[in-house]
Structures are given as C-alpha cells and as structure tokens.
Coordinates of C-alpha atoms and ligand atoms in Angstrom, one line a residue:
M1 CA -32.4 -34.8 -30.3
A2 CA -33.8 -31.6 -31.5
T3 CA -32.8 -28.5 -29.7
D4 CA -35.5 -26.1 -29.9
T5 CA -33.9 -22.5 -30.1
L6 CA -35.4 -20.1 -32.4
A7 CA -37.4 -22.7 -34.4
S8 CA -41.1 -23.3 -34.5
P9 CA -41.9 -25.7 -32.5
A10 CA -44.1 -26.5 -35.1
T11 CA -41.4 -27.9 -37.4
L12 CA -40.4 -30.4 -34.4
S13 CA -42.2 -34.0 -34.6
H14 CA -43.3 -35.4 -31.0
T15 CA -41.6 -38.5 -31.8
Q16 CA -38.6 -36.3 -31.6
T17 CA -37.1 -35.5 -27.5
R18 CA -37.0 -31.6 -27.5
V19 CA -34.5 -29.7 -25.5
F20 CA -35.3 -26.6 -24.5
K21 CA -33.0 -23.9 -23.4
N22 CA -32.6 -21.0 -21.1
F23 CA -33.2 -17.7 -22.9
I24 CA -31.0 -15.0 -21.3
D25 CA -30.3 -11.4 -23.3
G26 CA -31.7 -12.2 -26.5
E27 CA -29.8 -15.9 -26.7
W28 CA -30.9 -19.4 -26.1
V29 CA -28.2 -20.9 -23.7
E30 CA -27.6 -24.2 -21.6
A31 CA -27.6 -24.1 -18.0
T32 CA -23.9 -23.2 -16.8
T33 CA -24.9 -26.4 -14.3
G34 CA -24.7 -28.9 -17.4
K35 CA -28.1 -30.2 -15.9
T36 CA -31.3 -31.1 -17.3
F37 CA -34.3 -31.9 -16.0
E38 CA -37.5 -34.1 -18.1
N39 CA -40.9 -32.8 -18.4
R40 CA -43.4 -35.8 -18.2
N41 CA -46.6 -36.1 -19.3
P42 CA -49.1 -36.8 -15.9
A43 CA -51.4 -38.5 -18.1
D44 CA -49.1 -41.1 -19.5
T45 CA -45.6 -40.9 -18.1
R46 CA -44.0 -42.8 -21.1
D47 CA -44.5 -39.5 -22.5
L48 CA -41.6 -37.2 -22.2
V49 CA -42.9 -33.6 -23.6
G50 CA -39.0 -32.3 -23.3
I51 CA -36.0 -31.6 -21.7
F52 CA -35.3 -28.5 -19.7
Q53 CA -32.0 -27.0 -18.1
R54 CA -31.9 -27.5 -14.2
S55 CA -30.3 -23.6 -14.0
A56 CA -28.6 -22.7 -10.8
K57 CA -27.4 -19.0 -9.3
A58 CA -24.9 -18.2 -11.9
D59 CA -27.8 -18.4 -14.9
V60 CA -29.9 -16.2 -12.4
D61 CA -27.0 -13.6 -12.1
A62 CA -26.7 -13.6 -16.0
A63 CA -30.4 -13.1 -16.3
V64 CA -30.4 -10.2 -13.9
D65 CA -27.5 -8.5 -15.4
A66 CA -29.1 -9.0 -18.8
A67 CA -32.4 -7.6 -17.6
K68 CA -30.8 -4.4 -16.2
R69 CA -28.5 -3.5 -18.6
A70 CA -32.5 -3.8 -20.9
F71 CA -33.8 -1.5 -18.0
E72 CA -32.1 1.6 -19.4
R73 CA -33.3 1.4 -23.0
W74 CA -36.7 -0.3 -22.3
R75 CA -37.7 2.0 -19.6
L76 CA -37.0 5.1 -22.7
V77 CA -39.5 3.5 -25.3
P78 CA -42.6 4.8 -24.9
A79 CA -45.4 3.1 -23.4
P80 CA -47.4 3.0 -26.7
R81 CA -44.8 1.2 -28.4
R82 CA -44.2 -0.9 -25.8
A83 CA -47.5 -1.8 -25.8
E84 CA -47.6 -2.9 -29.2
L85 CA -44.9 -5.6 -29.0
V86 CA -47.4 -6.6 -26.2
F87 CA -50.4 -6.8 -28.6
R88 CA -48.3 -8.4 -31.4
A89 CA -47.6 -11.5 -29.2
A90 CA -51.1 -11.8 -28.3
E91 CA -52.0 -12.2 -32.1
I92 CA -49.4 -14.5 -32.2
L93 CA -50.8 -16.4 -29.5
I94 CA -53.8 -16.6 -31.4
E95 CA -52.4 -18.1 -34.1
R96 CA -51.1 -20.7 -32.6
K97 CA -53.7 -21.7 -30.0
E98 CA -54.8 -24.8 -30.6
E99 CA -50.4 -26.0 -30.7
Y100 CA -49.8 -24.6 -27.1
A101 CA -52.9 -26.3 -25.3
R102 CA -52.3 -29.4 -26.8
D103 CA -48.8 -28.8 -25.1
M104 CA -50.0 -27.7 -22.0
T105 CA -52.3 -30.6 -21.7
R106 CA -49.2 -33.0 -22.3
E107 CA -47.1 -31.2 -19.7
M108 CA -49.9 -30.5 -16.9
G109 CA -52.6 -32.8 -17.7
K110 CA -55.6 -30.9 -17.6
V111 CA -58.7 -31.0 -20.4
L112 CA -58.0 -29.4 -23.6
A113 CA -61.0 -27.3 -23.4
E114 CA -59.2 -25.7 -20.2
T115 CA -55.7 -25.5 -21.5
R116 CA -57.3 -23.7 -24.4
G117 CA -59.1 -21.5 -22.1
D118 CA -55.6 -21.0 -20.5
V119 CA -54.1 -19.8 -23.3
Q120 CA -57.2 -17.4 -24.1
E121 CA -56.3 -16.4 -20.8
A122 CA -53.0 -15.1 -21.6
I123 CA -54.6 -13.7 -25.1
D124 CA -56.9 -12.0 -23.0
A125 CA -54.0 -10.4 -20.6
G126 CA -52.3 -9.2 -24.0
Y127 CA -55.0 -7.0 -25.3
Y128 CA -56.1 -5.7 -22.1
N129 CA -52.5 -5.1 -20.9
A130 CA -51.4 -3.6 -24.4
G131 CA -54.5 -1.1 -24.1
E132 CA -53.1 0.1 -20.7
G133 CA -50.1 1.4 -22.6
R134 CA -52.5 4.5 -23.9
R135 CA -53.9 4.7 -20.2
M136 CA -51.4 4.3 -17.3
F137 CA -53.6 7.2 -15.5
G138 CA -52.3 9.0 -12.6
P139 CA -53.7 12.1 -11.0
T140 CA -53.8 15.4 -12.1
V141 CA -54.6 17.7 -9.0
P142 CA -55.1 21.4 -8.1
S143 CA -52.2 22.7 -6.5
E144 CA -52.6 24.7 -3.1
M145 CA -50.2 27.4 -4.3
P146 CA -51.0 29.8 -7.3
N147 CA -49.1 29.2 -10.4
K148 CA -48.0 25.6 -9.0
F149 CA -48.8 22.5 -11.1
A150 CA -49.3 18.7 -9.3
M151 CA -49.6 15.4 -10.8
A152 CA -48.5 11.9 -10.4
V153 CA -46.7 10.2 -12.7
R154 CA -46.2 6.1 -13.1
Q155 CA -42.4 4.9 -13.4
P156 CA -41.2 1.5 -14.1
V157 CA -39.8 -0.5 -10.9
G158 CA -36.8 -1.8 -12.7
V159 CA -35.9 -5.8 -12.8
C160 CA -38.5 -7.9 -11.9
G161 CA -38.2 -11.8 -10.6
M162 CA -41.3 -13.9 -11.1
I163 CA -41.9 -17.5 -9.9
T164 CA -44.8 -19.2 -11.4
P165 CA -46.8 -22.3 -10.5
W166 CA -48.3 -25.2 -12.8
N167 CA -51.6 -25.0 -13.0
F168 CA -52.3 -22.2 -15.0
P169 CA -48.5 -22.4 -16.8
M170 CA -49.3 -19.9 -19.2
A171 CA -52.1 -17.6 -17.8
I172 CA -50.2 -17.0 -14.5
S173 CA -46.9 -16.2 -16.6
S174 CA -49.0 -13.7 -18.9
W175 CA -50.4 -12.2 -15.7
K176 CA -46.7 -11.0 -14.6
L177 CA -44.7 -10.7 -17.6
L178 CA -47.3 -8.5 -20.1
P179 CA -48.4 -5.8 -17.4
A180 CA -44.5 -6.0 -16.0
V181 CA -43.5 -5.2 -19.6
V182 CA -46.2 -2.5 -20.6
C183 CA -45.2 -0.6 -17.8
G184 CA -41.5 -0.6 -18.8
N185 CA -39.6 -3.4 -16.3
T186 CA -37.6 -5.9 -17.5
C187 CA -38.1 -9.8 -16.4
I188 CA -36.9 -12.9 -15.2
I189 CA -39.2 -15.4 -15.1
K190 CA -38.8 -19.2 -13.5
P191 CA -41.6 -21.2 -14.1
A192 CA -42.7 -24.5 -12.4
Q193 CA -40.2 -27.3 -13.1
D194 CA -43.7 -29.4 -14.0
T195 CA -44.7 -27.1 -16.4
P196 CA -42.1 -25.0 -18.3
L197 CA -42.7 -25.3 -21.4
S198 CA -46.1 -23.2 -21.6
T199 CA -44.0 -20.4 -20.0
F200 CA -41.6 -21.1 -22.8
N201 CA -44.3 -20.7 -25.1
L202 CA -45.4 -17.2 -23.9
V203 CA -41.7 -16.2 -24.4
R204 CA -41.2 -17.9 -28.1
A205 CA -44.3 -15.7 -28.9
F206 CA -43.0 -12.5 -27.1
T207 CA -39.6 -13.3 -29.0
D208 CA -41.3 -13.4 -32.5
A209 CA -43.5 -10.1 -31.7
G210 CA -40.1 -8.5 -32.1
I211 CA -39.1 -8.3 -28.1
P212 CA -36.0 -6.5 -27.7
K213 CA -32.8 -8.9 -25.9
G214 CA -32.8 -8.4 -22.5
V215 CA -36.2 -7.6 -21.6
V216 CA -37.9 -11.0 -21.2
N217 CA -35.6 -13.5 -19.9
I218 CA -36.4 -17.4 -18.9
V219 CA -34.5 -19.7 -16.2
T220 CA -36.2 -23.0 -15.7
G221 CA -35.4 -25.1 -12.6
F222 CA -36.1 -25.9 -9.2
G223 CA -37.4 -23.6 -6.5
A224 CA -34.4 -23.3 -4.1
E225 CA -31.8 -23.4 -7.1
V226 CA -33.2 -20.9 -9.3
G227 CA -36.2 -18.9 -7.3
T228 CA -34.5 -18.0 -4.4
P229 CA -31.4 -16.8 -5.9
L230 CA -34.0 -14.7 -8.1
A231 CA -35.7 -13.4 -5.0
E232 CA -32.7 -12.8 -3.3
H233 CA -31.1 -11.0 -5.8
P234 CA -30.1 -7.4 -5.0
D235 CA -30.7 -6.0 -8.5
V236 CA -34.6 -7.3 -8.9
R237 CA -36.7 -4.5 -7.1
A238 CA -39.9 -6.5 -7.2
V239 CA -40.6 -10.2 -6.8
S240 CA -43.9 -11.7 -7.8
L241 CA -44.2 -15.3 -6.5
T242 CA -47.8 -17.2 -7.5
G243 CA -47.4 -20.7 -4.9
S244 CA -47.8 -22.0 -1.9
S245 CA -48.6 -20.5 0.9
D246 CA -45.2 -22.6 2.5
V247 CA -43.2 -20.7 -0.2
G248 CA -44.9 -17.7 0.1
R249 CA -43.6 -17.1 3.7
I250 CA -40.0 -18.2 2.3
I251 CA -40.0 -15.3 -0.5
G252 CA -41.6 -12.5 1.7
T253 CA -39.2 -13.1 4.1
I254 CA -36.1 -12.9 1.5
A255 CA -38.3 -9.6 0.2
A256 CA -38.8 -8.2 3.5
K257 CA -35.0 -8.2 4.5
S258 CA -34.1 -5.8 1.3
F259 CA -37.3 -3.9 1.1
K260 CA -38.1 -5.2 -2.3
R261 CA -41.5 -5.2 -3.8
C262 CA -43.3 -8.2 -2.9
S263 CA -46.7 -10.3 -4.5
L264 CA -47.5 -13.3 -3.2
E265 CA -50.6 -14.9 -4.4
L266 CA -50.9 -18.2 -2.9
G267 CA -53.2 -21.2 -1.5
G268 CA -57.1 -20.9 -0.9
K269 CA -60.0 -23.1 0.6
N270 CA -62.5 -21.7 -1.6
P271 CA -66.3 -21.8 0.0
M272 CA -69.4 -22.1 -1.9
I273 CA -72.6 -21.2 -0.2
V274 CA -75.8 -23.0 -1.4
L275 CA -78.7 -21.7 0.0
D276 CA -82.4 -22.9 0.6
D277 CA -84.0 -20.6 -2.5
A278 CA -81.1 -21.6 -4.6
N279 CA -81.6 -22.9 -8.3
L280 CA -80.3 -26.4 -7.5
D281 CA -79.7 -27.5 -11.0
L282 CA -77.1 -24.6 -11.5
A283 CA -75.5 -24.9 -8.1
I284 CA -74.9 -28.8 -8.5
E285 CA -73.6 -27.9 -12.3
G286 CA -71.5 -25.1 -10.3
G287 CA -70.2 -27.1 -8.1
L288 CA -69.0 -30.2 -10.2
W289 CA -67.1 -27.6 -12.5
G290 CA -65.5 -25.4 -9.5
G291 CA -64.9 -28.6 -7.6
F292 CA -63.3 -31.0 -9.9
G293 CA -62.5 -28.4 -12.9
T294 CA -58.6 -28.9 -13.3
T295 CA -58.6 -31.8 -10.9
G296 CA -59.4 -29.4 -8.1
Q297 CA -55.9 -27.9 -9.0
R298 CA -57.4 -24.6 -9.0
C299 CA -56.2 -22.0 -5.8
T300 CA -59.6 -21.2 -6.5
A301 CA -61.4 -24.6 -6.6
T302 CA -64.6 -24.9 -4.9
S303 CA -63.6 -27.3 -2.0
R304 CA -65.8 -26.7 0.5
I305 CA -69.7 -26.8 -0.5
I306 CA -72.0 -25.7 2.2
V307 CA -75.4 -26.5 2.3
Q308 CA -78.3 -25.2 3.9
K309 CA -80.4 -27.8 5.5
G310 CA -83.5 -27.5 3.4
V311 CA -82.0 -28.4 0.6
Y312 CA -79.1 -30.5 2.0
Q313 CA -80.3 -34.0 1.0
E314 CA -81.8 -33.6 -2.4
F315 CA -78.3 -31.6 -3.4
V316 CA -75.8 -34.2 -1.8
D317 CA -78.0 -36.9 -3.4
R318 CA -77.6 -35.3 -7.3
Y319 CA -74.2 -33.9 -6.5
V320 CA -72.7 -37.4 -5.5
E321 CA -74.7 -39.2 -8.7
R322 CA -73.1 -36.7 -11.2
A323 CA -69.6 -36.8 -9.7
K324 CA -69.4 -41.0 -9.9
K325 CA -70.5 -40.3 -13.6
L326 CA -67.1 -37.6 -14.6
K327 CA -65.1 -39.4 -16.7
V328 CA -61.7 -39.2 -15.7
G329 CA -58.8 -39.9 -18.4
N330 CA -56.4 -38.2 -20.6
G331 CA -57.0 -34.6 -21.3
L332 CA -56.4 -34.7 -25.0
D333 CA -59.3 -37.1 -25.7
E334 CA -62.1 -34.8 -26.1
T335 CA -64.4 -36.6 -23.9
T336 CA -62.5 -36.7 -20.8
E337 CA -63.8 -34.6 -17.9
M338 CA -61.2 -34.2 -15.4
G339 CA -57.3 -35.3 -16.1
P340 CA -54.8 -36.6 -13.7
A341 CA -53.0 -35.1 -10.5
I342 CA -49.9 -33.1 -11.5
N343 CA -47.6 -35.7 -10.3
E344 CA -47.2 -38.8 -8.1
K345 CA -46.3 -36.4 -4.9
Q346 CA -49.4 -34.4 -5.2
L347 CA -51.9 -37.6 -6.0
Q348 CA -50.2 -39.0 -2.9
T349 CA -51.3 -35.8 -1.0
D350 CA -54.9 -36.2 -2.2
L351 CA -54.9 -40.1 -1.2
E352 CA -53.8 -39.0 2.5
Y353 CA -56.2 -36.3 2.6
V354 CA -59.2 -39.4 1.8
E355 CA -57.4 -41.6 4.7
I356 CA -57.7 -38.2 7.0
G357 CA -61.3 -37.5 6.0
R358 CA -62.1 -41.0 7.1
N359 CA -60.2 -40.9 10.3
E360 CA -61.6 -37.5 11.2
G361 CA -65.4 -39.0 10.9
A362 CA -66.6 -37.5 7.5
K363 CA -68.7 -39.5 5.3
L364 CA -67.1 -40.8 2.0
M365 CA -69.8 -40.7 -0.5
C366 CA -67.8 -41.6 -3.4
G367 CA -64.1 -42.0 -4.8
G368 CA -61.4 -42.0 -2.7
N369 CA -59.1 -44.4 -4.7
R370 CA -56.2 -44.5 -7.4
L371 CA -57.1 -45.6 -10.6
D372 CA -53.8 -47.2 -11.9
Q373 CA -55.8 -50.4 -14.2
G374 CA -55.6 -50.5 -18.1
E375 CA -55.9 -46.7 -19.5
Y376 CA -54.6 -44.6 -16.3
K377 CA -51.8 -47.2 -15.4
Y378 CA -49.2 -44.9 -16.6
G379 CA -50.6 -41.8 -15.2
F380 CA -51.7 -40.0 -11.8
F381 CA -55.4 -40.3 -11.5
M382 CA -57.7 -40.8 -8.8
E383 CA -61.4 -40.6 -8.7
P384 CA -63.7 -37.6 -8.1
T385 CA -64.4 -37.6 -4.6
V386 CA -66.7 -36.5 -2.0
F387 CA -67.0 -36.3 1.7
I388 CA -70.5 -35.1 3.3
D389 CA -71.4 -34.0 6.9
V390 CA -68.0 -32.6 7.4
D391 CA -67.6 -30.3 10.3
P392 CA -65.8 -27.1 9.6
K393 CA -62.8 -27.7 12.1
M394 CA -62.1 -31.3 10.3
R395 CA -58.6 -30.8 8.4
I396 CA -60.3 -32.0 5.4
A397 CA -62.5 -29.0 5.6
Q398 CA -59.4 -26.4 6.8
E399 CA -56.4 -27.2 4.7
E400 CA -55.8 -27.2 0.7
I401 CA -55.9 -30.0 -0.8
F402 CA -55.4 -29.5 -4.3
G403 CA -56.8 -32.2 -5.8
P404 CA -60.3 -33.7 -6.4
V405 CA -61.5 -34.1 -3.2
V406 CA -64.6 -31.9 -2.3
S407 CA -66.7 -31.5 1.6
I408 CA -69.6 -30.7 1.7
L409 CA -71.1 -29.1 4.9
P410 CA -74.4 -28.4 6.3
C411 CA -75.5 -25.0 8.0
D412 CA -78.2 -23.5 9.3
G413 CA -78.8 -20.5 6.9
L414 CA -77.0 -17.2 5.6
E415 CA -75.2 -16.3 9.2
D416 CA -74.3 -19.7 10.1
A417 CA -72.6 -19.9 6.8
I418 CA -70.7 -17.1 6.6
E419 CA -69.3 -18.4 9.7
I420 CA -68.4 -21.2 8.5
A421 CA -67.4 -19.8 4.8
N422 CA -64.7 -17.4 7.1
G423 CA -63.2 -20.0 9.6
V424 CA -60.7 -20.7 8.1
E425 CA -56.8 -19.3 7.3
Y426 CA -57.2 -18.7 3.5
G427 CA -59.5 -15.9 1.7
L428 CA -59.1 -16.4 -2.0
S429 CA -62.1 -17.1 -3.4
S430 CA -66.3 -17.4 -2.2
S431 CA -69.4 -17.9 -3.8
I432 CA -73.2 -18.2 -3.1
Y433 CA -76.3 -19.5 -4.9
T434 CA -79.5 -17.5 -4.0
K435 CA -82.3 -16.1 -5.7
D436 CA -82.8 -13.8 -2.8
V437 CA -81.3 -9.9 -3.5
N438 CA -80.7 -8.9 0.2
K439 CA -78.7 -12.4 1.0
A440 CA -76.5 -12.2 -2.0
F441 CA -75.4 -8.7 -1.4
G442 CA -75.3 -9.6 2.5
A443 CA -72.9 -12.6 1.1
I444 CA -70.5 -9.9 -0.8
R445 CA -70.5 -7.6 2.3
D446 CA -69.2 -10.1 4.8
L447 CA -67.1 -12.9 2.8
S448 CA -63.9 -12.3 3.7
A449 CA -62.4 -13.1 0.4
G450 CA -60.7 -11.4 -2.6
I451 CA -63.6 -12.8 -5.3
T452 CA -66.8 -13.3 -4.3
Y453 CA -69.6 -14.9 -7.6
I454 CA -73.1 -14.7 -7.2
N455 CA -75.0 -17.9 -8.7
A456 CA -71.8 -19.0 -9.8
P457 CA -68.8 -21.2 -8.6
T458 CA -65.6 -19.9 -7.2
I459 CA -63.8 -20.1 -10.4
G460 CA -63.4 -18.1 -13.2
A461 CA -61.9 -14.9 -13.1
E462 CA -61.4 -12.6 -15.6
V463 CA -58.3 -10.8 -16.7
H464 CA -59.1 -7.1 -16.2
L465 CA -60.3 -6.8 -12.6
P466 CA -58.1 -7.6 -9.8
F467 CA -57.3 -11.1 -8.6
G468 CA -56.4 -12.1 -5.5
G469 CA -57.1 -12.9 -1.6
T470 CA -57.1 -12.1 2.0
K471 CA -55.6 -13.2 5.0
A472 CA -53.2 -16.4 4.1
T473 CA -54.1 -16.1 0.5
G474 CA -51.5 -13.4 -0.4
N475 CA -49.6 -10.1 1.2
G476 CA -52.5 -7.6 -0.4
H477 CA -50.9 -7.1 -3.7
R478 CA -53.8 -8.0 -6.8
E479 CA -52.9 -9.2 -10.7
G480 CA -55.1 -8.7 -13.2
G481 CA -56.8 -5.2 -14.1
I482 CA -55.3 -2.0 -11.9
G483 CA -53.9 -4.6 -9.5
A484 CA -51.1 -5.4 -11.8
L485 CA -50.7 -1.8 -12.5
E486 CA -50.3 -0.7 -9.0
F487 CA -47.6 -3.7 -8.5
Y488 CA -45.3 -3.2 -11.6
T489 CA -45.1 0.8 -11.3
E490 CA -43.8 3.1 -8.7
W491 CA -45.7 6.6 -8.0
K492 CA -43.3 9.6 -9.1
S493 CA -45.3 13.1 -7.8
V494 CA -44.5 16.1 -9.7
Y495 CA -44.6 19.9 -9.0
V496 CA -44.0 22.4 -11.7
D497 CA -44.1 25.8 -10.1
Y498 CA -43.9 28.6 -12.7
S499 CA -44.6 31.4 -10.3
D500 CA -40.7 32.5 -10.6
K501 CA -40.8 33.2 -6.3
L502 CA -40.0 30.5 -3.5
Q503 CA -43.6 29.3 -2.9
K504 CA -43.6 27.2 0.6
A505 CA -46.0 24.6 0.8
Q506 CA -48.6 24.7 3.8
I507 CA -46.9 27.8 4.9
D508 CA -47.4 30.5 2.3
R509 CA -51.3 30.6 2.5
A510 CA -53.2 33.3 1.1
E511 CA -55.8 34.0 4.3
Ligands
NAD601 P1 -45.6 -24.3 -5.2 O1 -45.4 -23.3 -3.8 O2 -44.6 -25.2 -4.4 O3 -44.3 -23.8 -6.4 C1 -44.7 -22.5 -6.9 C2 -43.1 -21.9 -7.7 O4 -42.6 -21.7 -6.6 C3 -42.9 -23.3 -8.2 O5 -42.2 -22.6 -9.2 C4 -41.6 -23.4 -7.4 O6 -40.6 -24.2 -7.8 C5 -41.1 -22.6 -6.6 N1 -40.3 -22.6 -5.3 C6 -40.5 -23.6 -4.4 N2 -39.8 -23.7 -3.9 C7 -39.1 -22.3 -3.4 C8 -38.3 -21.8 -2.8 N3 -37.6 -22.3 -1.4 N4 -38.0 -20.6 -3.3 C9 -38.1 -20.1 -4.3 N5 -39.1 -20.4 -5.0 C10 -39.9 -21.9 -4.5 O7 -47.0 -24.3 -5.7 P2 -47.2 -25.3 -6.9 O8 -47.3 -26.5 -6.3 O9 -46.3 -24.8 -7.6 O10 -48.7 -24.4 -6.8 C11 -49.6 -24.5 -6.2 C12 -50.0 -23.5 -5.1 O11 -50.1 -22.7 -5.6 C13 -51.1 -23.9 -4.5 O12 -51.1 -23.4 -3.3 C14 -52.3 -22.7 -5.1 O13 -53.0 -22.5 -4.4 C15 -51.5 -21.7 -5.3 N6 -51.9 -20.9 -6.3 C16 -52.0 -19.7 -6.2 C17 -52.9 -19.0 -7.2 C18 -53.3 -17.4 -6.6 O14 -53.5 -16.5 -7.5 N7 -53.6 -17.2 -5.3 C19 -53.1 -19.1 -8.5 C20 -52.3 -20.7 -8.5 C21 -51.9 -21.5 -8.0

C-alpha cells in the first residue's frame, strides 16, 4: 500500500491503493482511532479510490489547538501577503486541473466536463479572493465631532470549522477555505465522507504553495464523529456548513448555544418557469442541463419546471424525447452525459421518490428504473426520469430529491407560476424563460430565492456574486463575493480623537 503524505499523487499509480492521512499542524498524521474508511468509485465500486482516516473528537481537538496557535501568527501577516499564497495555490490548481478533475470523477461520478468545471471554480475563487487581500474595504466616514476620525476595519474571526457536502467537493471547499485564509483566519475542514480526495487535493495545493503550518487543517471522517465535535468546540468561533437542511438544523442549534458565527447553505427545490413567449429550444436545453447535470445532485438543480399552458404540450413532448436519449454511464468516458448517483442510499432515495410520484398520481413519462446490467453492473445508475402533470402540493414537487427526477407542472401565466415557484420550503435558485422584459423583471422582484436566472436554468453560479438562499435553504449568510467577506471578518469601528480634549458623542454639539 502506498501512503500518500507530501508526495505528489502523480507519482502514485492508480493500481496502488492510496492511503491518505489527516493534515494537522503541517504534518500528515493518522487518526487517533486507528480506524480508516474506503472511498470507492460510484460508477464502478470495484475501483477503490483511496483509504482515509476515520477520525474522532481527539483529532478535531488536535487540529483546533494547531489552528488556534497558528491564528496568533497568521492574523498578523498582512492581508496582501496572505492573498499571494492563495493566488499561488490557484496557479498550482491550474497545473493539476486535469488530474484533480479525474480524481473527482472517480470519487463522485459526475462527468469530466463538470469536474473540470469544479476545479475551475476553485481556481476562480482563488483569483477572486486573492484580489480581496488588497481590498477588504471598510467605511471611512466623517465624524460628528471636530478633529475626530472615524472608520471601520475588518478583522479575522479566529478559528473556523468547515463541513462540506460531496456534490461540489473542491468548489465548495474553496468557497470556504480561500476567503477565510485571506481574511486572516485559520481553518479545520471536514469533507464529506464520500468525497474526501478532492478536498485533500485542494489542501495539497495550499501546502505546495507554502501555507504556514496550522493555518489549514483537514480532518476526515463521518458527520457525527468529526463534524459535531468540530461545531461544538469552544475555540471554533465560526462554523460553515454546506449540506442538507436536516444537518443544518443540528449545526445551527449547536452554534446557537455558544453564540458562534454560523453559516448554513442548505437544500433547494428550484423552479424554472417557461412562459408562452419563451425560446423553447433554449428552454429545453436549459431544462435538461439544469435537471440532469450532476445527475440532478446539485443544490441548485432544476427539479421543477413550471410551463405555461400554451406551450406545455410541445415542451413536454420535446423535453421527454431528449431526456430519454441522454447517455448514462461512467463520467470518465467523455461521451457520457449523466453519471451515477453518489451511493446506494441516494439511489434508493431516488427510486423511492419515483414510487411516491406514481402513487401521488403524477404521470411518469420516462425513466424511473435502476440500470444494473452490463456496464452499469457495479455502479449506482438510474435512468433520467421525468414526471408530468405534477400538482404543486405533491411530495415530488415539494421535497428535495437530489437525483435525476424532474417534475413538470402546468401553469396559467406568470402570477400562477410565481405562486407555484414560491410554494415550497426552500428558496435557493430560480429561473424564468421569457422574451418579455417586464415579466422578467417582475420575476426578479417576486421569486423568493437567493438566485434568479433569466433565460438560463437554475444552475451556473459564478464565484464573485453572493451564493445562498432564503427560507429553509439557510440562515441568511451568503458564500461567494462579498458574502464570504462578511462571514469571515468581524467589524471593528475605530474612532481617533485628535482634538486633545474630551468630546462627548451626541452630547457636545455646536448648535
Ligand atoms: P449532508 O447534510 O448529509 O452532509 C453534509 C456534511 O455534513 C457532510 O460532511 C457530513 O458528513 C456532515 N454531517 C452529517 N451529519 C452530521 C452531524 N450530525 N453533525 C455534523 N456534521 C454532519 O449532505 P450531503 O448529502 O453531503 O449533500 C447534499 C445536501 O447538500 C443537499 O441537501 C444539497 O442541497 C445540499 N447542498 C447545498 C448547497 C448550498 O450551497 N446551498 C450546495 C451543495 C449541496
């Protein structure tokens, strides 16, 4: 067995089993439990991607101690210098983009074009956040008193704990780590147990860029065993979770008890509205990409398509025809359009929702079955699935499935569409296809979601705008752009009185 420590993964052949350790205080170390877990390819479970440490509270404690010590040094490094390291890490990711994309497809199944995009998103986040090292703007305002100077500066929060999901294993880790580091924080990241390798690769880019010890630490393992102690640790002053709303409730409750800063980026049930005047070719392309990209396993997946009655039948016929032809397979094959589900449990959930939809009276137009013959034998594959004539109150139209199951709902017009779109507990992404600018702006105003696309599906966020949602999608924080800066810094207001006398704010007024 090859042990992957500081060696470049490129030097290890894929026929060897790679064993990955935790990264704590600048050292690659085994978990105190002595236990490990396997990371297998969901397209072919015979393929063992790597073995990772199954860590526990003691490993979290060691990482937090290291991060706490490192914080005292790191916070004093000027932000532009901190940012240079992030920039260098982004440059390293460019060199390794193909290798890391292939690792990602192997560990989580999405097609290569998408995993290349995932690594690219981390690169983009690197460049954006590196620039932030020379901005981190704060207000400088006139004082109400003479000879007094007033401004607010951003300061780091301290030790940050990060818990990530498996569907964007490098991009989402980068949204958290990169701004946190530029802002002067130190971090412990716990990646999803299905996809630790991609976060590991991101951390490796940091180590090779020369990040000082203790600034970035990775502790792998399971949610309750690593994520919970990380969120509970009193020295962790900010915790950032991207994951399901159920886990969001757990982490939010833990954080509330000690008043720590907490960012929750959670589930979605994202609507795409298609009005009668839409460019249907575009809407069909968009709906397929939004619905079946990443096998429907995006928080922003287009899981509901709300179509106005005038074009409903044509949209349904053409959409279903195209969905049936999508090529399902191993994401490492460049011709594959849709990969597997992440694991058996998720696949079973997807299949259960097919049954739920059928029992609720929705019309199953294509898909609904597991694929397990021939090339699919060792993976978690399923047909692209489309339900039509779905009622907005049905469970398949209300609950996040997180699989390749799209619901199409008829609507009377814009007002009706918006009521349907908003009638779920989530509020992450939304979209509308129309050529009418008035309707588009009406939708921008009225859709209750953190993101609205016009003439594009519900997926495709860019790193320099805030990302996140309303209602059960989170607790109001945003990642990306200045959203991240707000989370990873504390404001300090500074007053400099150079009058040489006591001036009393709100009291000493020259009337
Ligand atoms: P999940 O909630 O099961 O797991 C997310 C992370 O939380 C994992 O690292 C997991 O190990 C950890 N975790 C699980 N139980 C925990 C516990 N009791 N205490 C602490 N940590 C715990 O989610 P998932 O299956 O990895 O990802 C899918 C979910 O993530 C979907 O709901 C999706 O919508 C959401 N998601 C949201 C966004 C967003 O930005 N809003 C982005 C991607 C994914």
